[in-house]
Amino acid sequence: GFIEADGHFSVRATKEGLYPKVECRFELSQAKTSIHGSSITIMEEIATYLHTTLKSIRDNSASPEYRIRTLNRSSNLIVINYLNKYPLMGKKHLDFLSWCQIANVFIQGNVIHKELLPKAITIKNEMNEKRKVLTWDHLQDFYSIEE
C-alpha cells in the first residue's frame, strides 16, 4: 500500500535541445512527521535498500517531506525485482509495467536516447494521470483460493 499511495513511476522524454534525453525513475515521498511520529527511519531504510539517497524537500512549506528517487540501472533493477516478488494490486501496477518497458532498456545497457525517444514518449503519454485504459488482468491469479 505504501507505493500505491505515495510512489510514482515516471519516464522523462525530452526531445528539445541538441541531445534528446530519456530518463526512468521511481520516487517515493513521505511527510516528515505524522500522527505516528517521524518517518525518517523507514525512509532511510528504504533509501539504503534501493542504494539511493534520502532527500529533504519542501522544507520551507507547511508540509515538509522526505523523498527517495531512483535514477540508475542498479536502483531501478532493485525496484523491479522487489515489485515482481511483491506485486502492486491497484492501478499503479499498470504504471509499473509501462515504466519497466523503458527501465529494462537501461538495464540491458547501450541506450541510444535518440532511438529510444519515440517509444518513451508513447509510454509516457499512457502512464499515470494520462492512462485511459485500465485492465485488472494482473489480479486474476493474485490469490490462490482452494475449493
mmCIF file of C-alpha atoms in Angstrom:
data_model
loop_
_atom_site.group_PDB
_atom_site.id
_atom_site.type_symbol
_atom_site.label_atom_id
_atom_site.label_comp_id
_atom_site.label_asym_id
_atom_site.label_seq_id
_atom_site.Cartn_x
_atom_site.Cartn_y
_atom_site.Cartn_z
ATOM 1 C CA GLY A 1 0.000 0.000 0.000
ATOM 2 C CA PHE A 2 2.924 2.368 0.608
ATOM 3 C CA ILE A 3 3.956 2.526 -3.055
ATOM 4 C CA GLU A 4 0.317 2.502 -4.250
ATOM 5 C CA ALA A 5 -0.347 5.612 -2.142
ATOM 6 C CA ASP A 6 2.912 7.559 -2.241
ATOM 7 C CA GLY A 7 5.048 6.085 -5.022
ATOM 8 C CA HIS A 8 5.422 7.472 -8.523
ATOM 9 C CA PHE A 9 6.809 5.862 -11.672
ATOM 10 C CA SER A 10 7.911 8.336 -14.315
ATOM 11 C CA VAL A 11 9.508 8.401 -17.718
ATOM 12 C CA ARG A 12 11.144 11.608 -18.874
ATOM 13 C CA ALA A 13 11.366 12.083 -22.612
ATOM 14 C CA THR A 14 12.972 15.356 -23.706
ATOM 15 C CA LYS A 15 13.428 15.992 -27.392
ATOM 16 C CA GLU A 16 14.375 19.693 -27.133
ATOM 17 C CA GLY A 17 17.982 20.801 -27.392
ATOM 18 C CA LEU A 18 20.950 19.217 -29.070
ATOM 19 C CA TYR A 19 20.752 15.932 -27.212
ATOM 20 C CA PRO A 20 17.477 14.028 -26.711
ATOM 21 C CA LYS A 21 17.196 12.577 -23.218
ATOM 22 C CA VAL A 22 15.236 9.652 -21.831
ATOM 23 C CA GLU A 23 15.172 9.008 -18.108
ATOM 24 C CA CYS A 24 13.404 6.425 -15.997
ATOM 25 C CA ARG A 25 12.840 6.983 -12.299
ATOM 26 C CA PHE A 26 10.834 5.850 -9.319
ATOM 27 C CA GLU A 27 10.026 8.253 -6.489
ATOM 28 C CA LEU A 28 8.640 7.667 -3.029
ATOM 29 C CA SER A 29 7.737 10.648 -0.843
ATOM 30 C CA GLN A 30 6.523 10.765 2.710
ATOM 31 C CA ALA A 31 5.641 13.557 5.130
ATOM 32 C CA LYS A 32 8.464 14.101 7.599
ATOM 33 C CA THR A 33 6.087 13.760 10.538
ATOM 34 C CA SER A 34 2.580 12.468 11.059
ATOM 35 C CA ILE A 35 0.405 11.477 13.995
ATOM 36 C CA HIS A 36 2.617 8.370 14.156
ATOM 37 C CA GLY A 37 5.837 10.368 14.539
ATOM 38 C CA SER A 38 8.827 10.829 12.261
ATOM 39 C CA SER A 39 9.156 8.888 9.012
ATOM 40 C CA ILE A 40 12.928 9.275 8.813
ATOM 41 C CA THR A 41 13.803 5.751 9.987
ATOM 42 C CA ILE A 42 11.650 3.904 7.437
ATOM 43 C CA MET A 43 12.645 6.276 4.643
ATOM 44 C CA GLU A 44 16.366 5.848 5.448
ATOM 45 C CA GLU A 45 15.930 2.069 5.384
ATOM 46 C CA ILE A 46 14.182 2.196 2.012
ATOM 47 C CA ALA A 47 16.854 4.531 0.601
ATOM 48 C CA THR A 48 19.581 2.159 1.789
ATOM 49 C CA TYR A 49 17.741 -0.840 0.305
ATOM 50 C CA LEU A 50 17.432 0.941 -3.051
ATOM 51 C CA HIS A 51 21.072 2.162 -2.998
ATOM 52 C CA THR A 52 19.988 5.771 -3.294
ATOM 53 C CA THR A 53 19.859 8.837 -1.092
ATOM 54 C CA LEU A 54 17.181 10.342 1.093
ATOM 55 C CA LYS A 55 16.426 13.986 0.302
ATOM 56 C CA SER A 56 14.583 16.528 2.365
ATOM 57 C CA ILE A 57 12.112 18.505 0.219
ATOM 58 C CA ARG A 58 9.614 21.308 0.784
ATOM 59 C CA ASP A 59 11.425 22.272 3.988
ATOM 60 C CA ASN A 60 10.026 25.806 3.927
ATOM 61 C CA SER A 61 6.433 24.697 3.402
ATOM 62 C CA ALA A 62 3.725 23.635 5.824
ATOM 63 C CA SER A 63 4.232 20.027 4.681
ATOM 64 C CA PRO A 64 7.942 19.118 4.554
ATOM 65 C CA GLU A 65 8.714 15.694 3.109
ATOM 66 C CA TYR A 66 11.392 13.103 2.580
ATOM 67 C CA ARG A 67 11.904 11.818 -0.950
ATOM 68 C CA ILE A 68 13.701 8.825 -2.391
ATOM 69 C CA ARG A 69 14.396 8.808 -6.127
ATOM 70 C CA THR A 70 15.968 6.102 -8.261
ATOM 71 C CA LEU A 71 17.688 7.112 -11.475
ATOM 72 C CA ASN A 72 20.254 4.448 -12.223
ATOM 73 C CA ARG A 73 20.149 0.897 -13.513
ATOM 74 C CA SER A 74 21.011 -0.813 -10.252
ATOM 75 C CA SER A 75 18.394 1.036 -8.182
ATOM 76 C CA ASN A 76 15.712 0.564 -10.819
ATOM 77 C CA LEU A 77 16.548 -3.141 -11.019
ATOM 78 C CA ILE A 78 16.037 -3.439 -7.256
ATOM 79 C CA VAL A 79 12.594 -1.821 -7.640
ATOM 80 C CA ILE A 80 11.715 -4.199 -10.488
ATOM 81 C CA ASN A 81 12.849 -7.301 -8.605
ATOM 82 C CA TYR A 82 11.003 -6.220 -5.453
ATOM 83 C CA LEU A 83 7.731 -5.499 -7.274
ATOM 84 C CA ASN A 84 7.945 -8.694 -9.286
ATOM 85 C CA LYS A 85 8.163 -10.575 -5.988
ATOM 86 C CA TYR A 86 5.598 -8.410 -4.136
ATOM 87 C CA PRO A 87 3.346 -7.037 -6.898
ATOM 88 C CA LEU A 88 1.176 -3.984 -6.644
ATOM 89 C CA MET A 89 -2.556 -4.645 -6.787
ATOM 90 C CA GLY A 90 -4.015 -1.331 -7.950
ATOM 91 C CA LYS A 91 -3.754 0.963 -10.946
ATOM 92 C CA LYS A 92 -0.138 1.766 -10.115
ATOM 93 C CA HIS A 93 0.757 -1.790 -11.187
ATOM 94 C CA LEU A 94 -0.088 -0.763 -14.752
ATOM 95 C CA ASP A 95 2.189 2.275 -14.465
ATOM 96 C CA PHE A 96 4.921 -0.010 -13.140
ATOM 97 C CA LEU A 97 4.565 -2.310 -16.167
ATOM 98 C CA SER A 98 4.771 0.653 -18.544
ATOM 99 C CA TRP A 99 7.767 2.059 -16.661
ATOM 100 C CA CYS A 100 9.508 -1.339 -16.851
ATOM 101 C CA GLN A 101 9.470 -1.192 -20.647
ATOM 102 C CA ILE A 102 11.873 1.757 -20.502
ATOM 103 C CA ALA A 103 13.741 0.758 -17.324
ATOM 104 C CA ASN A 104 14.599 -2.619 -18.858
ATOM 105 C CA VAL A 105 16.185 -0.917 -21.886
ATOM 106 C CA PHE A 106 18.521 0.937 -19.497
ATOM 107 C CA ILE A 107 19.218 -2.230 -17.515
ATOM 108 C CA GLN A 108 20.267 -4.019 -20.706
ATOM 109 C CA GLY A 109 22.665 -1.155 -21.457
ATOM 110 C CA ASN A 110 23.810 0.609 -24.613
ATOM 111 C CA VAL A 111 20.932 3.107 -24.623
ATOM 112 C CA ILE A 112 20.734 5.409 -27.615
ATOM 113 C CA HIS A 113 18.445 8.149 -26.359
ATOM 114 C CA LYS A 114 17.508 9.415 -29.826
ATOM 115 C CA GLU A 115 16.309 5.939 -30.843
ATOM 116 C CA LEU A 116 14.509 5.284 -27.545
ATOM 117 C CA LEU A 117 12.756 8.664 -27.525
ATOM 118 C CA PRO A 118 9.668 7.779 -29.671
ATOM 119 C CA LYS A 119 8.903 4.699 -27.547
ATOM 120 C CA ALA A 120 9.469 6.679 -24.333
ATOM 121 C CA ILE A 121 7.113 9.452 -25.463
ATOM 122 C CA THR A 122 4.391 6.929 -26.316
ATOM 123 C CA ILE A 123 4.740 5.145 -22.979
ATOM 124 C CA LYS A 124 4.908 8.409 -21.015
ATOM 125 C CA ASN A 125 1.678 9.572 -22.672
ATOM 126 C CA GLU A 126 -0.110 6.419 -21.489
ATOM 127 C CA MET A 127 1.004 6.497 -17.843
ATOM 128 C CA ASN A 128 -0.236 7.941 -14.568
ATOM 129 C CA GLU A 129 -2.973 10.561 -14.971
ATOM 130 C CA LYS A 130 -2.877 10.165 -18.775
ATOM 131 C CA ARG A 131 -3.812 6.477 -18.603
ATOM 132 C CA LYS A 132 -7.132 5.891 -20.334
ATOM 133 C CA VAL A 133 -7.195 2.086 -20.466
ATOM 134 C CA LEU A 134 -7.389 0.210 -17.180
ATOM 135 C CA THR A 135 -7.221 -3.554 -17.020
ATOM 136 C CA TRP A 136 -7.244 -5.698 -13.940
ATOM 137 C CA ASP A 137 -5.870 -8.870 -15.548
ATOM 138 C CA HIS A 138 -2.918 -8.812 -13.150
ATOM 139 C CA LEU A 139 -5.300 -9.704 -10.303
ATOM 140 C CA GLN A 140 -6.599 -12.859 -11.974
ATOM 141 C CA ASP A 141 -4.054 -15.124 -10.318
ATOM 142 C CA PHE A 142 -3.157 -12.876 -7.418
ATOM 143 C CA TYR A 143 -4.830 -15.038 -4.810
ATOM 144 C CA SER A 144 -4.865 -18.807 -4.812
ATOM 145 C CA ILE A 145 -8.263 -19.858 -3.493
ATOM 146 C CA GLU A 146 -8.702 -23.528 -2.834
ATOM 147 C CA GLU A 147 -12.119 -25.095 -3.195
#
